[in-house]
Amino acid sequence: MSASGRRTQVEAIDDLTAQLRLSNQLTALALPVAVLRHDDKTYTDPVTQARVDKKNRKRAEVRAALGWDNA
């Protein structure tokens, strides 16, 4: 809290960010593990491979954001 005893906008945003992060983590915990697992398969169809590569990048971003890099 600031010196005047009132919350600043930055403090309020920080609190909201922490609440959103916790909410996202709880939601991720409810998902099946396979949702965030990297797909190691190699597909012969280039369109399918491109789609899987994109999903793997997104999964990696989500795991990193949740602090689950080794998931």
mmCIF file of C-alpha atoms in Angstrom:
data_model
loop_
_atom_site.group_PDB
_atom_site.id
_atom_site.type_symbol
_atom_site.label_atom_id
_atom_site.label_comp_id
_atom_site.label_asym_id
_atom_site.label_seq_id
_atom_site.Cartn_x
_atom_site.Cartn_y
_atom_site.Cartn_z
ATOM 1 C CA MET A 1 0.000 0.000 0.000
ATOM 2 C CA SER A 2 1.098 3.523 -0.645
ATOM 3 C CA ALA A 3 2.128 5.925 2.102
ATOM 4 C CA SER A 4 -1.388 7.425 2.219
ATOM 5 C CA GLY A 5 -2.871 4.018 3.051
ATOM 6 C CA ARG A 6 -4.783 3.757 -0.219
ATOM 7 C CA ARG A 7 -4.132 1.200 -2.920
ATOM 8 C CA THR A 8 -2.598 2.548 -6.068
ATOM 9 C CA GLN A 9 -3.715 1.498 -9.530
ATOM 10 C CA VAL A 10 -0.480 -0.437 -9.951
ATOM 11 C CA GLU A 11 -1.120 -2.382 -6.750
ATOM 12 C CA ALA A 12 -4.678 -3.129 -7.862
ATOM 13 C CA ILE A 13 -3.431 -4.339 -11.256
ATOM 14 C CA ASP A 14 -0.778 -6.482 -9.564
ATOM 15 C CA ASP A 15 -3.444 -8.077 -7.353
ATOM 16 C CA LEU A 16 -5.692 -8.730 -10.340
ATOM 17 C CA THR A 17 -2.793 -10.231 -12.281
ATOM 18 C CA ALA A 18 -2.022 -12.602 -9.412
ATOM 19 C CA GLN A 19 -5.671 -13.651 -9.219
ATOM 20 C CA LEU A 20 -5.802 -14.295 -12.972
ATOM 21 C CA ARG A 21 -2.583 -16.308 -12.826
ATOM 22 C CA LEU A 22 -3.999 -18.472 -10.030
ATOM 23 C CA SER A 23 -7.258 -18.923 -11.930
ATOM 24 C CA ASN A 24 -5.346 -20.003 -15.049
ATOM 25 C CA GLN A 25 -3.289 -22.481 -13.051
ATOM 26 C CA LEU A 26 -6.398 -23.989 -11.472
ATOM 27 C CA THR A 27 -8.006 -24.298 -14.893
ATOM 28 C CA ALA A 28 -4.863 -25.946 -16.284
ATOM 29 C CA LEU A 29 -4.847 -28.423 -13.405
ATOM 30 C CA ALA A 30 -8.351 -29.527 -14.389
ATOM 31 C CA LEU A 31 -7.212 -30.368 -17.934
ATOM 32 C CA PRO A 32 -5.975 -33.803 -18.922
ATOM 33 C CA VAL A 33 -2.177 -33.975 -18.856
ATOM 34 C CA ALA A 34 -2.061 -34.766 -22.569
ATOM 35 C CA VAL A 35 -3.404 -31.310 -23.409
ATOM 36 C CA LEU A 36 -0.086 -29.689 -22.483
ATOM 37 C CA ARG A 37 2.200 -32.551 -23.499
ATOM 38 C CA HIS A 38 4.526 -32.058 -26.472
ATOM 39 C CA ASP A 39 3.599 -34.162 -29.513
ATOM 40 C CA ASP A 40 6.819 -35.862 -30.661
ATOM 41 C CA LYS A 41 5.318 -37.605 -33.678
ATOM 42 C CA THR A 42 6.433 -36.761 -37.196
ATOM 43 C CA TYR A 43 3.584 -36.553 -39.660
ATOM 44 C CA THR A 44 3.950 -37.144 -43.395
ATOM 45 C CA ASP A 45 1.249 -34.635 -44.298
ATOM 46 C CA PRO A 46 2.885 -31.175 -44.236
ATOM 47 C CA VAL A 47 -0.378 -29.473 -43.274
ATOM 48 C CA THR A 48 -0.820 -31.783 -40.303
ATOM 49 C CA GLN A 49 2.833 -31.347 -39.305
ATOM 50 C CA ALA A 50 2.509 -27.560 -39.467
ATOM 51 C CA ARG A 51 -0.617 -27.720 -37.298
ATOM 52 C CA VAL A 52 1.101 -29.969 -34.744
ATOM 53 C CA ASP A 53 4.183 -27.728 -34.691
ATOM 54 C CA LYS A 54 1.982 -24.704 -34.009
ATOM 55 C CA LYS A 55 0.160 -26.532 -31.200
ATOM 56 C CA ASN A 56 3.497 -27.597 -29.704
ATOM 57 C CA ARG A 57 4.682 -23.983 -29.680
ATOM 58 C CA LYS A 58 1.451 -22.893 -27.975
ATOM 59 C CA ARG A 59 1.723 -25.723 -25.454
ATOM 60 C CA ALA A 60 5.294 -24.684 -24.662
ATOM 61 C CA GLU A 61 4.174 -21.074 -24.167
ATOM 62 C CA VAL A 62 1.423 -22.160 -21.778
ATOM 63 C CA ARG A 63 3.743 -24.463 -19.815
ATOM 64 C CA ALA A 64 6.316 -21.645 -19.526
ATOM 65 C CA ALA A 65 3.689 -19.120 -18.443
ATOM 66 C CA LEU A 66 2.481 -21.515 -15.751
ATOM 67 C CA GLY A 67 6.014 -22.305 -14.667
ATOM 68 C CA TRP A 68 5.612 -25.891 -15.855
ATOM 69 C CA ASP A 69 8.537 -25.977 -18.273
ATOM 70 C CA ASN A 70 9.269 -29.621 -17.517
ATOM 71 C CA ALA A 71 5.694 -30.813 -17.985
#
